[in-house]
Amino acid sequence: MSEKNLDKQSLIKGEVEDDVQRKLLELSTLFEMSQLLNSSLNLNSIVDNILLSPMGRMMINKGLFLLHREEQNFEILTLKGLSRDLLEKKIVLTDLPQKPFLLQEVAGKDWLPFFESQGLMLFVPITLRNDTIGLVVFGKKLIGGKYLESEIEFLSSLAHIAASSIHNGVVFEELRTVNQKLDKKIQELNTLFDIGKALNASLDSAKILKLLSYGLMGELMAQKFMILIRRSTSVEIAENRGFAGVAVDDAFVTAAFSYSHPYSIDQSQDDFHPKLMENDIIAVVPMKAQDTTKGMILLGKKFNDKSYSRDELDFIHTLGNQAMISLENA
């Protein structure tokens, strides 16, 4: 055998050995990533690992992870090398391929300009039972050059491994949210029970209003609120916390009592009365007795500037009705 053929065989053997070593290293990395991903149910931790580990391994300059939320909406959960203002941004991704692809391989998609403007080029969908549950998108490699086929295959394998971990993380997040809502409901019921007992035991109007005010400030963290009570021929301000200079004239009273159910400015600003908005009132809760509105709770901003949820308004509606019955008894 000639020396030239021996050199050629040695070269081929070396390439095969290098390829085997690379495959073994990739398998080892994927195994470690699988252990890491399956060791946690924290969704943020899972998606951080899915994004940051490949970026460090391949020296990628930027990237982001999007989670499928509902219909075709994807939400940016984590990112690296991009503006943090993009976090929680929702993007509609239609006709998304289920296999890894490069930006230049697709055209005519409404969502492509966003990724192009951010300098992102490689898309790795994460699918579970033929449903795309997430998307990892990467920028350029710091060392330059194109993504190798072996690198894209590695990222595709990582996406397959990560799919079940992401699904489990989403389920755990949903269960935690449900538990938090249940805990809040239990707390509200306990508060209603405690205040309700005190309301039923009192025939002192001032004490009843004080208990109602406690519920508004303690449970809702209401910074400003006003309680109006309708008497036989007039409406009086039973309590006013923080609303200085509000003219409670006929127009204001008509606006306040125009609602038969709890309502907030967040539900529809167009349907919220301008007379109330100009006085910084952002939610109204009727107080009823025998199906008749006999009082109104007008709410301003919370101390934390958050809006009032439907559950919170329903809670105050129940508490207000209890207080109204107690006030009539008093």
Coordinates of C-alpha atoms in Angstrom, one line a residue:
M1 CA 0.0 0.0 0.0
S2 CA 1.4 3.4 -1.0
E3 CA 2.3 6.1 1.5
K4 CA -0.4 8.3 -0.1
N5 CA -3.1 5.8 0.5
L6 CA -2.0 5.3 4.1
D7 CA -2.1 9.1 4.7
K8 CA -5.6 9.2 3.2
Q9 CA -6.8 6.3 5.4
S10 CA -5.3 8.0 8.5
L11 CA -7.1 11.2 7.6
I12 CA -10.5 9.4 7.2
K13 CA -9.9 7.5 10.5
G14 CA -9.1 10.8 12.3
E15 CA -12.3 12.4 10.9
V16 CA -14.4 9.4 12.0
E17 CA -12.8 9.5 15.5
D18 CA -13.5 13.3 15.7
D19 CA -17.1 12.8 14.6
V20 CA -17.5 10.0 17.2
Q21 CA -16.0 12.2 19.9
R22 CA -18.3 15.0 19.0
K23 CA -21.4 12.8 19.0
L24 CA -20.4 11.4 22.4
L25 CA -19.9 14.9 23.8
E26 CA -23.3 16.0 22.4
L27 CA -25.0 12.9 24.0
S28 CA -23.3 13.6 27.3
T29 CA -24.4 17.2 27.1
L30 CA -28.0 16.2 26.2
F31 CA -28.1 13.7 29.1
E32 CA -26.9 16.4 31.5
M33 CA -29.5 18.9 30.2
S34 CA -32.2 16.2 30.5
Q35 CA -31.3 15.7 34.1
L36 CA -31.2 19.4 34.8
L37 CA -34.5 20.2 33.1
N38 CA -36.4 17.3 34.7
S39 CA -35.1 18.2 38.2
S40 CA -37.2 21.4 38.3
L41 CA -40.9 22.3 37.9
N42 CA -40.0 26.0 37.9
L43 CA -41.0 27.2 34.4
N44 CA -38.6 30.2 34.5
S45 CA -35.7 28.1 35.5
I46 CA -36.5 25.6 32.7
V47 CA -36.7 28.1 29.9
D48 CA -33.6 29.9 31.2
N49 CA -31.6 26.7 30.8
I50 CA -33.0 25.9 27.4
L51 CA -31.9 29.4 26.2
L52 CA -28.7 30.1 28.0
S53 CA -27.0 26.6 27.8
P54 CA -26.9 26.5 24.0
M55 CA -25.9 30.2 23.8
G56 CA -22.9 29.5 26.1
R57 CA -21.9 26.3 24.2
M58 CA -22.1 27.8 20.7
M59 CA -21.1 31.4 21.7
I60 CA -24.3 33.0 20.4
N61 CA -24.7 36.8 20.9
K62 CA -28.5 37.0 21.6
G63 CA -31.6 34.9 21.9
L64 CA -35.1 34.7 23.4
F65 CA -37.7 32.1 24.4
L66 CA -41.4 32.3 23.6
L67 CA -44.1 30.2 25.2
H68 CA -47.4 29.4 23.5
R69 CA -50.2 30.9 25.6
E70 CA -53.5 30.7 23.7
E71 CA -54.5 30.3 20.0
Q72 CA -51.5 31.6 18.0
N73 CA -50.2 34.0 20.7
F74 CA -46.6 33.4 22.0
E75 CA -45.2 35.3 25.0
I76 CA -41.6 36.2 25.5
L77 CA -40.6 34.6 28.8
T78 CA -36.8 35.1 28.9
L79 CA -34.1 36.7 26.7
K80 CA -30.4 37.4 26.5
G81 CA -28.6 40.2 24.7
L82 CA -31.9 42.0 24.0
S83 CA -33.9 44.8 25.6
R84 CA -35.8 43.7 28.7
D85 CA -38.7 45.8 27.5
L86 CA -39.5 42.9 25.3
L87 CA -40.3 40.6 28.2
E88 CA -44.0 39.5 28.3
K89 CA -44.5 40.9 24.8
K90 CA -47.0 38.7 22.9
I91 CA -46.4 37.9 19.2
V92 CA -48.9 36.2 16.9
L93 CA -47.0 33.4 15.1
T94 CA -49.1 31.9 12.2
D95 CA -48.0 28.9 10.0
L96 CA -45.0 28.2 12.2
P97 CA -42.9 25.3 10.9
Q98 CA -42.3 22.5 13.4
K99 CA -38.7 21.9 12.5
P100 CA -35.7 24.2 13.0
F101 CA -35.3 26.8 10.3
L102 CA -33.3 29.9 9.4
L103 CA -34.7 33.3 8.8
Q104 CA -33.8 33.3 5.1
E105 CA -35.6 30.0 4.6
V106 CA -39.1 31.4 5.1
A107 CA -40.8 34.4 3.5
G108 CA -44.1 36.2 3.6
K109 CA -44.8 35.8 7.3
D110 CA -46.2 38.8 9.2
W111 CA -44.0 38.0 12.2
L112 CA -40.6 37.9 10.4
P113 CA -39.8 41.6 10.5
F114 CA -39.8 41.7 14.3
F115 CA -37.2 38.9 14.5
E116 CA -35.2 40.4 11.7
S117 CA -35.2 43.8 13.4
Q118 CA -33.8 42.2 16.6
G119 CA -31.0 40.4 14.7
L120 CA -32.4 36.9 15.3
M121 CA -31.9 34.3 12.7
L122 CA -32.3 30.7 13.9
F123 CA -35.7 29.3 15.0
V124 CA -36.0 26.1 17.0
P125 CA -39.7 25.1 17.7
I126 CA -40.4 23.0 20.7
T127 CA -43.2 20.5 20.0
L128 CA -45.2 18.0 22.0
R129 CA -47.6 15.6 20.4
N130 CA -47.6 17.7 17.2
D131 CA -48.4 21.0 19.1
T132 CA -45.8 23.8 19.2
I133 CA -45.6 24.7 22.9
G134 CA -42.6 27.0 22.6
L135 CA -40.0 28.6 20.4
V136 CA -36.3 29.3 21.0
V137 CA -34.8 31.9 18.7
F138 CA -31.1 32.7 18.4
G139 CA -28.9 35.4 16.9
K140 CA -25.5 35.2 15.3
K141 CA -22.5 33.3 16.6
L142 CA -19.9 35.5 18.1
I143 CA -17.1 33.7 16.2
G144 CA -18.9 34.3 12.9
G145 CA -19.9 31.8 10.3
K146 CA -23.0 29.9 9.6
Y147 CA -24.8 27.4 11.9
L148 CA -23.5 23.9 11.1
E149 CA -26.0 21.2 10.4
S150 CA -24.7 19.3 13.4
E151 CA -25.4 22.3 15.6
I152 CA -28.9 22.6 14.4
E153 CA -29.4 18.9 14.9
F154 CA -28.1 19.3 18.5
L155 CA -30.6 22.1 19.2
S156 CA -33.4 20.1 17.7
S157 CA -32.6 17.2 20.0
L158 CA -32.5 19.6 23.0
A159 CA -35.9 20.9 22.0
H160 CA -37.3 17.3 22.0
I161 CA -35.9 16.7 25.4
A162 CA -37.2 20.0 26.8
A163 CA -40.8 19.6 25.5
S164 CA -42.1 17.5 28.4
S165 CA -40.2 19.6 31.0
I166 CA -41.8 22.8 29.6
H167 CA -45.3 21.1 29.6
N168 CA -44.8 20.0 33.2
G169 CA -43.6 23.5 34.2
V170 CA -46.7 25.1 32.6
V171 CA -49.1 22.7 34.4
F172 CA -47.3 23.4 37.7
E173 CA -47.6 27.2 37.1
E174 CA -51.3 26.8 36.3
L175 CA -51.9 24.7 39.5
R176 CA -50.0 27.2 41.6
T177 CA -52.1 30.1 40.2
V178 CA -55.3 28.1 40.9
N179 CA -54.1 27.4 44.5
Q180 CA -53.3 31.1 45.0
K181 CA -56.8 32.0 43.9
L182 CA -58.3 29.4 46.2
D183 CA -56.2 30.7 49.1
K184 CA -57.5 34.2 48.3
K185 CA -61.1 33.0 48.2
I186 CA -60.7 31.2 51.5
Q187 CA -59.2 34.4 53.0
E188 CA -62.1 36.5 51.6
L189 CA -64.7 34.0 52.9
N190 CA -63.1 34.2 56.4
T191 CA -63.1 38.0 56.2
L192 CA -66.7 38.0 55.2
F193 CA -67.6 35.7 58.0
D194 CA -65.8 37.7 60.6
I195 CA -67.1 41.1 59.4
G196 CA -70.5 39.7 58.8
K197 CA -70.8 38.5 62.4
A198 CA -69.7 41.9 63.6
L199 CA -72.2 43.7 61.3
N200 CA -75.1 41.5 62.4
A201 CA -74.3 42.1 66.0
S202 CA -74.3 45.9 65.8
L203 CA -77.1 48.4 65.6
D204 CA -74.6 51.3 65.6
S205 CA -74.4 52.9 62.1
A206 CA -71.0 54.5 62.7
K207 CA -69.6 51.1 63.7
I208 CA -71.1 49.4 60.7
L209 CA -69.5 52.0 58.3
K210 CA -66.2 51.6 60.1
L211 CA -66.3 47.8 59.6
L212 CA -67.1 48.3 55.9
S213 CA -64.3 50.8 55.6
Y214 CA -62.0 48.2 57.2
G215 CA -62.9 45.8 54.4
L216 CA -62.2 48.3 51.7
M217 CA -58.8 49.3 53.1
G218 CA -57.7 46.0 54.5
E219 CA -58.8 43.7 51.7
L220 CA -58.7 45.9 48.6
M221 CA -55.9 48.3 49.7
A222 CA -58.2 51.1 48.5
Q223 CA -56.4 54.5 48.7
K224 CA -59.6 56.5 48.2
F225 CA -63.2 55.5 48.5
M226 CA -66.6 57.1 49.1
I227 CA -69.8 55.5 50.5
L228 CA -73.2 57.0 49.4
I229 CA -76.4 56.1 51.2
R230 CA -79.8 56.8 49.7
R231 CA -82.3 58.1 52.2
S232 CA -86.0 58.6 51.5
T233 CA -85.6 61.9 49.6
S234 CA -81.9 62.5 49.4
V235 CA -78.4 60.9 49.1
E236 CA -75.9 61.5 51.8
I237 CA -72.1 60.9 52.0
A238 CA -71.8 58.3 54.7
E239 CA -68.0 58.0 54.4
N240 CA -65.4 59.8 52.4
R241 CA -61.7 58.8 52.5
G242 CA -59.4 60.8 50.2
F243 CA -61.9 62.4 47.8
A244 CA -61.3 66.0 48.5
G245 CA -63.3 68.6 46.6
V246 CA -65.8 66.3 45.0
A247 CA -69.1 68.0 44.3
V248 CA -71.8 65.5 45.1
D249 CA -74.5 67.2 43.1
D250 CA -77.5 65.7 41.3
A251 CA -75.4 64.9 38.2
F252 CA -72.8 63.1 40.3
V253 CA -75.5 61.1 42.2
T254 CA -77.2 60.1 39.0
A255 CA -73.9 59.0 37.5
A256 CA -73.0 56.9 40.6
F257 CA -76.4 55.2 40.9
S258 CA -76.6 54.4 37.2
Y259 CA -74.9 51.1 37.8
S260 CA -76.8 48.0 39.0
H261 CA -73.8 45.7 39.2
P262 CA -70.1 46.2 40.2
Y263 CA -68.2 47.9 37.4
S264 CA -64.7 49.2 36.8
I265 CA -63.1 51.4 34.3
D266 CA -61.0 48.5 33.1
Q267 CA -64.0 46.6 31.8
S268 CA -64.9 49.4 29.3
Q269 CA -63.7 52.9 29.6
D270 CA -66.3 54.0 27.0
D271 CA -69.2 52.8 29.3
F272 CA -67.7 54.3 32.5
H273 CA -69.5 57.6 33.3
P274 CA -67.3 60.7 32.5
K275 CA -68.6 62.4 35.6
L276 CA -67.0 59.7 37.7
M277 CA -63.8 59.6 35.7
E278 CA -63.2 63.3 36.1
N279 CA -63.3 62.8 39.9
D280 CA -60.7 59.9 39.8
I281 CA -63.3 57.2 40.5
I282 CA -62.3 54.0 38.8
A283 CA -64.8 51.4 40.1
V284 CA -68.4 51.4 41.5
V285 CA -70.1 48.8 43.7
P286 CA -73.8 48.9 44.4
M287 CA -75.1 48.2 48.0
K288 CA -78.4 46.4 47.8
A289 CA -81.2 45.4 50.2
Q290 CA -84.2 43.5 48.9
D291 CA -82.9 43.8 45.4
T292 CA -83.0 47.6 45.5
T293 CA -79.8 49.7 45.2
K294 CA -79.8 51.8 48.4
G295 CA -76.1 52.7 48.5
M296 CA -73.0 53.0 46.4
I297 CA -69.3 52.4 47.0
L298 CA -67.1 54.5 44.8
L299 CA -63.5 53.4 44.6
G300 CA -60.4 55.4 43.7
K301 CA -56.9 54.0 43.0
K302 CA -55.3 51.3 45.2
F303 CA -52.1 52.0 47.2
N304 CA -50.2 49.7 44.7
D305 CA -51.9 51.4 41.7
K306 CA -53.2 48.0 40.5
S307 CA -56.7 47.7 39.0
Y308 CA -59.6 46.0 40.8
S309 CA -60.2 42.4 39.7
R310 CA -63.7 41.0 39.2
D311 CA -63.2 38.8 42.3
E312 CA -62.4 41.8 44.4
L313 CA -65.4 43.7 43.2
D314 CA -67.7 40.7 43.9
F315 CA -66.2 40.5 47.4
I316 CA -67.0 44.1 48.1
H317 CA -70.4 43.7 46.6
T318 CA -71.2 40.9 49.0
L319 CA -69.8 42.9 51.9
G320 CA -71.6 46.0 50.9
N321 CA -74.9 44.2 50.7
Q322 CA -74.4 42.8 54.2
A323 CA -73.5 46.3 55.5
M324 CA -76.6 47.8 53.8
I325 CA -78.9 45.3 55.5
S326 CA -77.2 46.1 58.9
L327 CA -77.5 49.9 58.3
E328 CA -81.3 49.5 57.6
N329 CA -81.7 47.5 60.8
A330 CA -79.8 50.2 62.7

